[in-house]
Short mmCIF file of C-alpha atoms in Angstrom, two decimals:
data_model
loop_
_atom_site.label_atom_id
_atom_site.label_comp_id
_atom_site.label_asym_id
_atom_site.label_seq_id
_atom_site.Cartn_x
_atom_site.Cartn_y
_atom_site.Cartn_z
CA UNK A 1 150.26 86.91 104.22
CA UNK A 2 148.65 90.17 105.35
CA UNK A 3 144.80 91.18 105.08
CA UNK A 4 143.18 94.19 104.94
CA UNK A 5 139.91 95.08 106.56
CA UNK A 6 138.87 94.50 110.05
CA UNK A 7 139.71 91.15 112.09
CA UNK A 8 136.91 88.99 111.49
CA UNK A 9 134.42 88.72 114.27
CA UNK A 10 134.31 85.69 116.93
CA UNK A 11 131.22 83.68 115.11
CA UNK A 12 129.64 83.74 118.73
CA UNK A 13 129.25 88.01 118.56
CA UNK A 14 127.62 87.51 115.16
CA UNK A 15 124.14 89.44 115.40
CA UNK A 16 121.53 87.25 113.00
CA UNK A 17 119.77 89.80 110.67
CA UNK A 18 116.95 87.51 109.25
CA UNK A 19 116.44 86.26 113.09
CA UNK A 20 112.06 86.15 113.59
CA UNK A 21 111.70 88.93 116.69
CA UNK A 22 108.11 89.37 116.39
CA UNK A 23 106.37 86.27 118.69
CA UNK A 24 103.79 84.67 117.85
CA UNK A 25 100.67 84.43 119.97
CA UNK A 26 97.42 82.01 119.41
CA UNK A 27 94.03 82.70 120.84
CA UNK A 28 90.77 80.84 121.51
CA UNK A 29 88.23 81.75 119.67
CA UNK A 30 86.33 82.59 122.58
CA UNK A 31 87.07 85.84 124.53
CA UNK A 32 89.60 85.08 127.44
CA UNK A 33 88.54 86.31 130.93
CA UNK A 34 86.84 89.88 131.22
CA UNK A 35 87.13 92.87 128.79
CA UNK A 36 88.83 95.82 130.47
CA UNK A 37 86.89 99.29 130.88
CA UNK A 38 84.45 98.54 127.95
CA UNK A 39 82.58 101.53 128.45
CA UNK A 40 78.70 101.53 126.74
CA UNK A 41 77.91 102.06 123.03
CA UNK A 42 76.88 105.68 122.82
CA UNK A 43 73.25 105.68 120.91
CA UNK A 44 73.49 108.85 119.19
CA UNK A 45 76.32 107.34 117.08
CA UNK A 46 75.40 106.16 113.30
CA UNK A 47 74.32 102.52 113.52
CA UNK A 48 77.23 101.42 111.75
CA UNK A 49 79.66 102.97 114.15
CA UNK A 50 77.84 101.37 116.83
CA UNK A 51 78.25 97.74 115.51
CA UNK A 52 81.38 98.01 114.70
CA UNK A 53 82.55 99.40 118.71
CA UNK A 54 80.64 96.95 120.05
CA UNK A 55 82.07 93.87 117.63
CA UNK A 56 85.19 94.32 119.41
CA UNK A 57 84.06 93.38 122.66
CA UNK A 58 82.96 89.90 121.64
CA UNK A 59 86.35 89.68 119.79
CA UNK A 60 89.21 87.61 121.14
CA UNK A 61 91.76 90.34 120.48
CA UNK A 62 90.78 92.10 122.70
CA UNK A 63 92.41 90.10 125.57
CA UNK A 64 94.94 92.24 125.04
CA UNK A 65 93.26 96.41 125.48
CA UNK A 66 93.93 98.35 127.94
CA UNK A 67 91.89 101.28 128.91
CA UNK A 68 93.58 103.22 126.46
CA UNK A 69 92.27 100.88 124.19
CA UNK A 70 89.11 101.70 124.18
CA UNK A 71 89.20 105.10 124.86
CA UNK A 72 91.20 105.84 121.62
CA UNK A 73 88.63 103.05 119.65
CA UNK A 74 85.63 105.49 121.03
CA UNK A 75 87.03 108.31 119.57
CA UNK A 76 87.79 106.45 116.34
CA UNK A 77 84.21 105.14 116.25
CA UNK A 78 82.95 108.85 117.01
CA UNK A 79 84.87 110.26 114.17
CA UNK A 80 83.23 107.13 111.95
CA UNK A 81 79.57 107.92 113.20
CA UNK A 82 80.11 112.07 112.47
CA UNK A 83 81.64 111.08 108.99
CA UNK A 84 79.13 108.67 108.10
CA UNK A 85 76.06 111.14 108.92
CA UNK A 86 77.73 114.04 107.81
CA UNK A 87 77.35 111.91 104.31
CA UNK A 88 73.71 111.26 104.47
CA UNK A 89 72.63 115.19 104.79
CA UNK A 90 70.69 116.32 101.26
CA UNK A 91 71.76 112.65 100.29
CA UNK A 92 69.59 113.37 96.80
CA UNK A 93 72.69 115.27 95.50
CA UNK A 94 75.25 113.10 95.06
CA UNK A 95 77.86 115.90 96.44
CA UNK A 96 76.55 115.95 99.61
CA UNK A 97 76.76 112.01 99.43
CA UNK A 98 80.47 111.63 99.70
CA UNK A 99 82.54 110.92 102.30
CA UNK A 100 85.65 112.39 101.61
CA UNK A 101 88.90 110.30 100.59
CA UNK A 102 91.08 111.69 103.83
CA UNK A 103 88.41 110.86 105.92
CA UNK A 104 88.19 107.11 104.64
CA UNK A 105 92.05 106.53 104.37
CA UNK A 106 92.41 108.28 108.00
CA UNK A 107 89.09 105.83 109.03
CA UNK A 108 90.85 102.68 107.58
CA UNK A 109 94.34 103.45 108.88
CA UNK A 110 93.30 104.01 112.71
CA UNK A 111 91.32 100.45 112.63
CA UNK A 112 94.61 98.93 111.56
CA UNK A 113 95.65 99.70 115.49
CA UNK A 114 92.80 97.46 117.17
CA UNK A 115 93.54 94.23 115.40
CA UNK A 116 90.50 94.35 113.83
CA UNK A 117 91.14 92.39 110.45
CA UNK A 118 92.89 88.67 109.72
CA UNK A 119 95.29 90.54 107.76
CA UNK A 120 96.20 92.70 110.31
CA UNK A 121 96.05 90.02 113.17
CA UNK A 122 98.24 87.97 110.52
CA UNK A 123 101.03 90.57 110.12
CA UNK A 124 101.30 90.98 113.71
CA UNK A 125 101.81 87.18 114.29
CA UNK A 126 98.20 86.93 116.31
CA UNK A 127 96.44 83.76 115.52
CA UNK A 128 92.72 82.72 116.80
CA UNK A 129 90.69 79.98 116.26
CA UNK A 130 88.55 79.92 113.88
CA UNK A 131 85.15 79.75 115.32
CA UNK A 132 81.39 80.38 113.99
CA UNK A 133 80.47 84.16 113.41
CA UNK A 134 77.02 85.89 113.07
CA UNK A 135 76.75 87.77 109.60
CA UNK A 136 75.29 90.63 108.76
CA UNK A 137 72.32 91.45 106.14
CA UNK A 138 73.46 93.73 103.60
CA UNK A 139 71.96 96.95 103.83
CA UNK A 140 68.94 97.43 101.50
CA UNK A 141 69.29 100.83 100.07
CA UNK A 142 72.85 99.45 99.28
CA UNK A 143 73.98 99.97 95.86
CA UNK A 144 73.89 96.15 94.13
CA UNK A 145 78.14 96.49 93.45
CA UNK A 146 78.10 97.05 97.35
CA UNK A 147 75.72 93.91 98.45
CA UNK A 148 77.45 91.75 95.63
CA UNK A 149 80.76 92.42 97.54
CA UNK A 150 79.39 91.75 100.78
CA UNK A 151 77.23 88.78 99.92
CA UNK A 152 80.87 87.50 98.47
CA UNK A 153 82.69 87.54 101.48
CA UNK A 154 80.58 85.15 103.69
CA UNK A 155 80.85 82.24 100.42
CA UNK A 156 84.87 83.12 99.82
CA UNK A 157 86.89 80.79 101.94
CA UNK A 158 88.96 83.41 103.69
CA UNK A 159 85.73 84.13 105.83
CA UNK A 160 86.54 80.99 107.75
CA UNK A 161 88.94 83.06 110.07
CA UNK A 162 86.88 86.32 110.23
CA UNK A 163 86.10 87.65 113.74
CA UNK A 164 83.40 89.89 114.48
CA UNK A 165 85.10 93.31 114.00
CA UNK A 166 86.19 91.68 110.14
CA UNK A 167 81.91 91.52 109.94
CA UNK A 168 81.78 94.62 110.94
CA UNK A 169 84.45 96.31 109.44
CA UNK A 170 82.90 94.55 105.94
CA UNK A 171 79.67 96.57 106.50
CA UNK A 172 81.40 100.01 106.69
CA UNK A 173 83.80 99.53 103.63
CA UNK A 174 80.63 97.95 102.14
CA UNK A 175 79.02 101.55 102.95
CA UNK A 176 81.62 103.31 101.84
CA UNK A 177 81.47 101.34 98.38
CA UNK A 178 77.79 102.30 98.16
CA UNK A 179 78.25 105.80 98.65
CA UNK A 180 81.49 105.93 96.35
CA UNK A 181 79.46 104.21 93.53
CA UNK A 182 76.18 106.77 94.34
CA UNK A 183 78.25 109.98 94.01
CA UNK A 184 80.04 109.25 91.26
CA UNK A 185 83.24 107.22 91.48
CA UNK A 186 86.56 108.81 91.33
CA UNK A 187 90.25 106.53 91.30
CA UNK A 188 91.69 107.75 94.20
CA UNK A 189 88.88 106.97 96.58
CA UNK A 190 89.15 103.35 94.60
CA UNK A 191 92.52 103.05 95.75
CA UNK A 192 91.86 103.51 99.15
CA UNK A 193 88.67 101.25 99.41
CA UNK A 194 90.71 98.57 97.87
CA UNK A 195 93.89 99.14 100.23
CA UNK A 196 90.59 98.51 102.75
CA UNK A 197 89.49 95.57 100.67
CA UNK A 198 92.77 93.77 100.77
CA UNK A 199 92.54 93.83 104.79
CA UNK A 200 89.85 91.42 104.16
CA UNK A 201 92.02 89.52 102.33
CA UNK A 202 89.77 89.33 99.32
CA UNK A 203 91.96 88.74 96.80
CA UNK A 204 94.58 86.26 96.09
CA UNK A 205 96.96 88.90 96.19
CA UNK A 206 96.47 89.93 99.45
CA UNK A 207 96.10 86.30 100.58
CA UNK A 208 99.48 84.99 99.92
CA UNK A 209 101.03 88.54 101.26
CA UNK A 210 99.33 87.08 104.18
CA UNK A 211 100.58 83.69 103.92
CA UNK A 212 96.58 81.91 103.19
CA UNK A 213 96.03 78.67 101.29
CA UNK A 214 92.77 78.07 100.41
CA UNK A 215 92.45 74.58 99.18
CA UNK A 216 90.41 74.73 96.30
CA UNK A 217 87.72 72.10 95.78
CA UNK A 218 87.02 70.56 92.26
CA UNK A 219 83.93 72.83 90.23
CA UNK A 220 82.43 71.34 87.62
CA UNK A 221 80.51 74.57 87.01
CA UNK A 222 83.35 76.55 86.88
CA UNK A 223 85.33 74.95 84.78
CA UNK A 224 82.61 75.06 82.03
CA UNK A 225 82.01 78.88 82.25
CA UNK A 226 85.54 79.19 81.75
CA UNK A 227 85.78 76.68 78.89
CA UNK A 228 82.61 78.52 77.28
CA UNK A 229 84.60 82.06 77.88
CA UNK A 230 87.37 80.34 75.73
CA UNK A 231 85.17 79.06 72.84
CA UNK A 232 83.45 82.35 72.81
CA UNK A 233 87.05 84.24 72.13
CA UNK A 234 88.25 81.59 69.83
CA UNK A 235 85.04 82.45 67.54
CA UNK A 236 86.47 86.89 68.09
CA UNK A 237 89.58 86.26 67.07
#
């Protein structure tokens, strides 16, 4: 009986298509050895953009820079700090407020490259420890929508893996939240602070694209603000 097509191929040459290439790699959560070519915070950056160059020296991940690491994260964190004041000129008109929506999608997008969030570490098969961190106070001239989010993080279980550059990546996109909500809020800045949001893996969402379980323990509390939410729409409808 003839066939048409090509000759099947020996089973042996068969290339697997689904085959895992990316390897993964656990850390300690303590910092392994010495931190290449760290060079020193520059002071006249925004405080902000200092915290958040400096978190990554305390952070495991960065086992792995090189030189040209930190070189290109000082230039990020430069752009950050001129960004960041540039908002805060004649901050009593709320146009002069803003930080504009290329500069925070551009901002967000170069972070991505220096591990900095459990989302990010996640996708890239990079596992640490989880291990104690030092939080943050929430700014006070914050905005209360930008402190409530904050404040949310370190009592959502998701924290439990957060390194210090997640801390201090929080406190910018908590900024950023501030000033969005203080200039007058517009939805394509939204999108973009929530694309920076879900790096945090604050929603459920973006946990289980990120392969999280929380286990979620019994609340009494809960349960009767939701069954008082349903009694309340039962008497609407």
């Amino acid at each position: 009986m003839t066939r048409s097509g090509p000759p099947p191929k020996d089973p042996k040459m068969k290339r697997r298509r689904n085959k895992d290439l990316v390897e993964s790699i656990e850390l300690p959560s303590t910092p392994i050895g010495s931190v290449k070519s760290t060079p020193s915070v520059d002071p006249t950056w925004h405080s902000i953009s200092r915290q958040l160059y400096m978190s990554y020296a305390s952070s495991p991940a960065a086992a792995f820079f090189e030189p040209s690491d930190w070189a290109q994260l000082r230039y990020v964190c430069a752009f950050i700090s001129s960004i960041l004041y540039k908002g805060e000129y004649g901050a009593d008109y709320p146009d002069e407020y803003k930080i504009g929506l290329d500069a925070v999608a551009s901002t967000v997008s170069a972070l991505e490259d220096f591990l900095t969030t459990e989302a990010t570490r996640r996708r890239l098969r990079i596992s640490i420890d989880p291990s104690k961190t030092i939080w943050s106070e929430p700014l006070p001239y914050w905005h209360e929508l930008a402190t409530d989010w904050f404040m949310s993080l370190r009592q959502s279980g998701q924290s439990m893996y957060y390194q210090s550059t997640d801390i201090a990546f929080a406190v910018l996109v908590a900024e950023i939240i501030h000033r969005h909500v203080s200039s007058g809020m517009n939805g394509k800045m939204m999108a973009t602070i929530t694309r920076a949001c879900s790096l945090l893996l604050t929603t459920e969402s973006a946990r289980r694209l990120a392969q999280m379980e929380l286990a979620k323990a019994a609340d009494d509390s809960m349960d009767a603000h939701i069954t008082s939410l349903m009694e309340e729409y039962a008497r609407d409808i």
